[in-house]
Tab-separated table of C-alpha atoms in Angstrom:
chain	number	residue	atom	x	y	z
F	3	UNK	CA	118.214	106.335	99.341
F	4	UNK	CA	118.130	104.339	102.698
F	5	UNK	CA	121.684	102.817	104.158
F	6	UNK	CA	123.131	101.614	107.160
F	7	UNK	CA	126.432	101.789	108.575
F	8	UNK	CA	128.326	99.026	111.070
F	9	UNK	CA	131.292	100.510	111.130
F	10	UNK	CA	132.680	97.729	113.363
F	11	UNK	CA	133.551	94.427	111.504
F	12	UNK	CA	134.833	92.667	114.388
F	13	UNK	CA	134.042	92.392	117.610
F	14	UNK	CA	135.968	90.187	120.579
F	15	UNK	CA	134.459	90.250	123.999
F	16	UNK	CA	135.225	87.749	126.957
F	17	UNK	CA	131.937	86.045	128.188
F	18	UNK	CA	130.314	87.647	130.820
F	19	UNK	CA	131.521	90.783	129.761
F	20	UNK	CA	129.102	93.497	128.109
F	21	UNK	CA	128.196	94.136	124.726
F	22	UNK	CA	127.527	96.795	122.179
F	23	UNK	CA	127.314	96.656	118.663
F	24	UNK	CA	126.312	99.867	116.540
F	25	UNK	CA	124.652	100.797	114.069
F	26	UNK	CA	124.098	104.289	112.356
F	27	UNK	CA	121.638	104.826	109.690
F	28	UNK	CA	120.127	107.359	106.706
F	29	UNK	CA	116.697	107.119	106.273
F	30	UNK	CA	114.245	109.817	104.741
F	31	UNK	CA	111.421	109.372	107.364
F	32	UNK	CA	110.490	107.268	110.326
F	33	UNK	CA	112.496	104.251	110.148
F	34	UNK	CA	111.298	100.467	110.803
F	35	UNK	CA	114.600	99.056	112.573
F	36	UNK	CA	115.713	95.691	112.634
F	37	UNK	CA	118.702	94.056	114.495
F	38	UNK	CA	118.966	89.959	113.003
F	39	UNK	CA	121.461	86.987	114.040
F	40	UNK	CA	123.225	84.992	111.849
F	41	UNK	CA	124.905	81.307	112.725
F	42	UNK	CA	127.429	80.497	110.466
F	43	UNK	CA	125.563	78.264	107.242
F	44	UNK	CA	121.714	79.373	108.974
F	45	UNK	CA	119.462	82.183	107.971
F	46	UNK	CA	118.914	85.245	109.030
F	47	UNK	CA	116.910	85.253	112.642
F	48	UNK	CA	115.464	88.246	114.044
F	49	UNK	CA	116.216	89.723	117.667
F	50	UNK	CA	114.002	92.571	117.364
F	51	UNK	CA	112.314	95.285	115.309
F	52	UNK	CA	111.945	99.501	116.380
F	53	UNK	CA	108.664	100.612	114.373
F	54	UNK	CA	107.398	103.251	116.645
F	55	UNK	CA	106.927	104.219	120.575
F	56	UNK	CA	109.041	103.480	122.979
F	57	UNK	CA	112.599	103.894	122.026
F	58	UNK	CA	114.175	101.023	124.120
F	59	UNK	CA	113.402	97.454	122.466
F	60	UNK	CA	114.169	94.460	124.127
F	61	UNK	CA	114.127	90.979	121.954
F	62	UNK	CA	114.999	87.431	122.539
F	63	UNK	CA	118.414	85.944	123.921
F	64	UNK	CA	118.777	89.118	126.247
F	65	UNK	CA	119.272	91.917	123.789
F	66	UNK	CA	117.936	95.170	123.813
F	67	UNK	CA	118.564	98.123	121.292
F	68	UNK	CA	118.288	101.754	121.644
F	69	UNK	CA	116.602	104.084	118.830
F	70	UNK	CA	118.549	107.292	118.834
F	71	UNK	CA	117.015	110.034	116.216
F	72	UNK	CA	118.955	112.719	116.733
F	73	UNK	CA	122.052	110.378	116.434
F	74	UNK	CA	120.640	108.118	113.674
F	75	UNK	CA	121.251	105.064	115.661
F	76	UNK	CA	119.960	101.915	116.587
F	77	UNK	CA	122.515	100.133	119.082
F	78	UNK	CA	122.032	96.741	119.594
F	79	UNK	CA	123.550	95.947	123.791
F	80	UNK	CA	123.560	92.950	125.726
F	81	UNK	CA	124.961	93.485	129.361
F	82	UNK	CA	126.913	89.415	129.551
F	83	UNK	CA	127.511	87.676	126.468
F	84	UNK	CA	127.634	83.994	126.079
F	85	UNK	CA	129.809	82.055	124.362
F	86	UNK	CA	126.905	80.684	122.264
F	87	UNK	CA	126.154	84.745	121.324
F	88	UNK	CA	129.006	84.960	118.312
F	89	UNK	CA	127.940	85.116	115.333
F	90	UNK	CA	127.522	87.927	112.962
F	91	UNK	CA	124.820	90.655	113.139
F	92	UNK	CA	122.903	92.575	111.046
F	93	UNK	CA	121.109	95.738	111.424
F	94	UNK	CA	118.665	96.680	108.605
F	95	UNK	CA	116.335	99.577	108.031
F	96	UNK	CA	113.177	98.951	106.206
F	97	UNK	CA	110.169	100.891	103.959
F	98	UNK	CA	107.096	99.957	102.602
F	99	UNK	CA	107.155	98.612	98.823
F	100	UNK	CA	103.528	100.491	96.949
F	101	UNK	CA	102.973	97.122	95.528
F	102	UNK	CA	102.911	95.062	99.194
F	103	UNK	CA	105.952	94.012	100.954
F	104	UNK	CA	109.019	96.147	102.138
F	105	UNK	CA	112.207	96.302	101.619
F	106	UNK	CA	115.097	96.068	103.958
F	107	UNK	CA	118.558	97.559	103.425
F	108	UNK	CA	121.635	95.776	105.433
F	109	UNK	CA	124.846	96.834	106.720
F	110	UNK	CA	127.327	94.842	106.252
F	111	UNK	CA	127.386	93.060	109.783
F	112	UNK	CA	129.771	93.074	112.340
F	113	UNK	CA	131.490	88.885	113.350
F	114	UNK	CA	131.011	88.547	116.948
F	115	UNK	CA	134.022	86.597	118.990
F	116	UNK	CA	133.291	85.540	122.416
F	117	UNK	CA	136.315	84.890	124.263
F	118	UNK	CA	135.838	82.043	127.076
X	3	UNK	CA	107.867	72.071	108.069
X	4	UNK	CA	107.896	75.141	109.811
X	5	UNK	CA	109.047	78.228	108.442
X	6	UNK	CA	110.542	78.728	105.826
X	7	UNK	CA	112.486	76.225	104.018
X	8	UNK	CA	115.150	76.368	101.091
X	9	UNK	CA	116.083	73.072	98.693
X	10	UNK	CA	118.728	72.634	97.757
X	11	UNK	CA	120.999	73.370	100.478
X	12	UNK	CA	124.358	72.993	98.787
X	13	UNK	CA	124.441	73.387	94.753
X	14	UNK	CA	127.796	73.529	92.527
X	15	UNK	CA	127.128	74.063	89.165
X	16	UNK	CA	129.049	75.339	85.482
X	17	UNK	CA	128.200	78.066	84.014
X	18	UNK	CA	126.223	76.074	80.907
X	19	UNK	CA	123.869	74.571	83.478
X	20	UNK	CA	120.449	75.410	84.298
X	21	UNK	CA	119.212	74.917	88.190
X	22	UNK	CA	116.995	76.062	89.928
X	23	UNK	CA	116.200	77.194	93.107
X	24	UNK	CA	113.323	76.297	95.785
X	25	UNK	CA	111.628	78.117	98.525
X	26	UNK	CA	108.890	77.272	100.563
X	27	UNK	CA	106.711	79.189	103.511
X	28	UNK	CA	104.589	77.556	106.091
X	29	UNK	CA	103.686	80.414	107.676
X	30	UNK	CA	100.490	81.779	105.684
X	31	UNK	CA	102.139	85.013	104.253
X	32	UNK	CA	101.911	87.054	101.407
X	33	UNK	CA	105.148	88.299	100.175
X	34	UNK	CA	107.974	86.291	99.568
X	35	UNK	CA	112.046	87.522	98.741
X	36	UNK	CA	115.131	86.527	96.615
X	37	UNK	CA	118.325	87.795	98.697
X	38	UNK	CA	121.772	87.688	97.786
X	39	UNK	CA	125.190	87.212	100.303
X	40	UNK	CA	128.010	87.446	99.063
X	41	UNK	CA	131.291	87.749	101.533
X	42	UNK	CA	132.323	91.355	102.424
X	43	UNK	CA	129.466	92.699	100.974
X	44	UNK	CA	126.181	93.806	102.443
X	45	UNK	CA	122.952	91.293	101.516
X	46	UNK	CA	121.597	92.451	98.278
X	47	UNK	CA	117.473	92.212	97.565
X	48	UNK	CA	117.039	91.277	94.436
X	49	UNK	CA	113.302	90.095	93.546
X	50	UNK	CA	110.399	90.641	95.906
X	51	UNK	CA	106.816	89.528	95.176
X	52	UNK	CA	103.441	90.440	96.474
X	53	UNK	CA	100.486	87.627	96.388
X	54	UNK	CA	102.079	86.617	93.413
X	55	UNK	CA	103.245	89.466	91.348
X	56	UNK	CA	106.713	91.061	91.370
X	57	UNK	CA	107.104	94.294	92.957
X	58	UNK	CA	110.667	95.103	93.521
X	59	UNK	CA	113.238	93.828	90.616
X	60	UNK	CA	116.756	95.560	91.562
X	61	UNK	CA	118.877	95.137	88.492
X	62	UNK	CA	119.289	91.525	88.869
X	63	UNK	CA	120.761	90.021	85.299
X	64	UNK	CA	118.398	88.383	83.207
X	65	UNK	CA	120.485	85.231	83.685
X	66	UNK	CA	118.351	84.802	87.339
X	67	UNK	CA	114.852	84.400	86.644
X	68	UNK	CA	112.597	84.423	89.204
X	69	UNK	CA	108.670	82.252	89.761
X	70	UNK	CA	105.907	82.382	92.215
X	71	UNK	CA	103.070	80.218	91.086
X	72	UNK	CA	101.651	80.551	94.881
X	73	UNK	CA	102.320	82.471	97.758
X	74	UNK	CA	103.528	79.527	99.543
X	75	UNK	CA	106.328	78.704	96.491
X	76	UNK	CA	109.087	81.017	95.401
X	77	UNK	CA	111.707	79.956	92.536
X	78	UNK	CA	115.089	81.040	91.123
X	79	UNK	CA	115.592	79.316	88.205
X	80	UNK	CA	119.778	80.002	86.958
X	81	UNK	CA	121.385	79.709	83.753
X	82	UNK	CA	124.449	81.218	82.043
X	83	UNK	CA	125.821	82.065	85.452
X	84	UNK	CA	129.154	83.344	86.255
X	85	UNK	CA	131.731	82.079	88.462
X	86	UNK	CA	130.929	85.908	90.231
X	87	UNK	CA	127.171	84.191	91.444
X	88	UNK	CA	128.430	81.933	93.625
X	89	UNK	CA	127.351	82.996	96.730
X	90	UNK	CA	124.945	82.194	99.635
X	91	UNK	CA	121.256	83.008	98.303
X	92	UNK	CA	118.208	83.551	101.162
X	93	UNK	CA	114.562	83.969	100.703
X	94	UNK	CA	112.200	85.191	102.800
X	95	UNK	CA	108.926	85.948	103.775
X	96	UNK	CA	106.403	88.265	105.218
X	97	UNK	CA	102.746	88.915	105.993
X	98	UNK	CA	103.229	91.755	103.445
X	99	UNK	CA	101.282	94.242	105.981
X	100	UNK	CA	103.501	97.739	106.227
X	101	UNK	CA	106.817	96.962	107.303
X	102	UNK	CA	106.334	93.559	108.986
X	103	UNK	CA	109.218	91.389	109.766
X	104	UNK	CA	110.304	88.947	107.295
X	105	UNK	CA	111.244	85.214	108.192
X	106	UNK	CA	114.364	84.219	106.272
X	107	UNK	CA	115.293	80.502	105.097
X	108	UNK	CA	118.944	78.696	105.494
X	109	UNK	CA	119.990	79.958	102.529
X	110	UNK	CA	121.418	77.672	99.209
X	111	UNK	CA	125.234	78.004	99.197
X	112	UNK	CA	125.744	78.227	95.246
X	113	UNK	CA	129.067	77.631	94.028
X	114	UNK	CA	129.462	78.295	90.035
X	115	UNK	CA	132.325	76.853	88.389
């Protein structure tokens, strides 16, 4: 079974300052990656997807993740956070549903603090 | 509209009610999802449906029922719940192609009493 691992809940980081967030996964074959953002009472919004090729992706806002096989890892980075970047994020792995549709499995986020 | 939108926003209901839940996509897809978020735990899929049937149903209680008349409409109607529902509950959609990103809604905040 597919799972993902954030082992950091919390996160404070002064604005301007860098930013990593991981993410460690267990997947059975080639895994569709996900990183998405989440406001506090909003959706889910995506910042990017990994599905194949090159192993850097860069998304929107300024983020950019890493895919890592041999690690199992898909670190999201941003190198100067804003104060309007906290929120909490989400990586998720994904597979193909036979019937149409996928499925995506979540960690369980890690709450982004931006310190002014 | 644009995207994908989610009515009501805010619902508080006991558990001898019945409600129901409303999502609808603007964005032409094909599959459409039932998500669950509770606090400290990780979102839970619970119904997913593919031009109009139901592909993925992961152990929800019978006391959620999901509908999708249309590929634009997705439905979760309630009934018996327990005060252990209340939670915030997302749909989503996507072009149901592979693994293809899905577009989530704001989410009904459900609060069971």
């Amino acid at each position: 079974a597919q799972s993902v691992t954030q082992p950091d809940i919390h996160i404070t980081v002064s604005e301007g300052a860098s930013l990593e967030l991981r993410c460690n996964y267990s997947y059975g074959a080639t895994p569709y990656l996900f990183w998405y953002v989440q406001s506090p009472g909003q959706g889910l919004q995506l910042l990017l997807k990994y599905f194949s090729g090159d192993t850097l992706v860069q998304g929107i806002k300024g983020f950019e993740a890493e895919f890592k096989r041999s690690q199992s890892s898909f670190n999201l980075r941003k190198p100067s956070v804003h104060w309007s970047d906290a929120a909490e994020y989400f990586c998720a792995v994904g597979s193909i549903l036979t019937g149409g549709g996928n499925k995506l499995t979540f960690g369980t986020g890690t709450q982004l603090k931006v310190e002014l | 509209e644009t995207g994908v939108t989610q009515t009501p926003r805010h619902l508080v209901m006991g558990m001898t009610n019945k409600k129901s839940l409303k999502c609808e996509q603007h964005l032409g897809h094909n599959a459409m999802y039932w998500y669950k978020q509770s606090a400290k735990k990780p979102l839970e899929l619970m119904f997913v449906y593919s031009l109009e049937e139901r592909v993925e149903n992961n152990s929800v209680p019978s006391r959620f029922s999901p509908e999708c008349p249309n590929s634009s409409h997705l439905f979760l109607h309630l009934h018996t719940l327990q005060p252990e529902d209340s939670a915030l509950y997302l749909c989503a959609s996507s072009s149901g192609i592979n693994s293809d990103t899905q577009y989530f809604g704001p989410g009904t905040r459900l609060t069971v009493l």
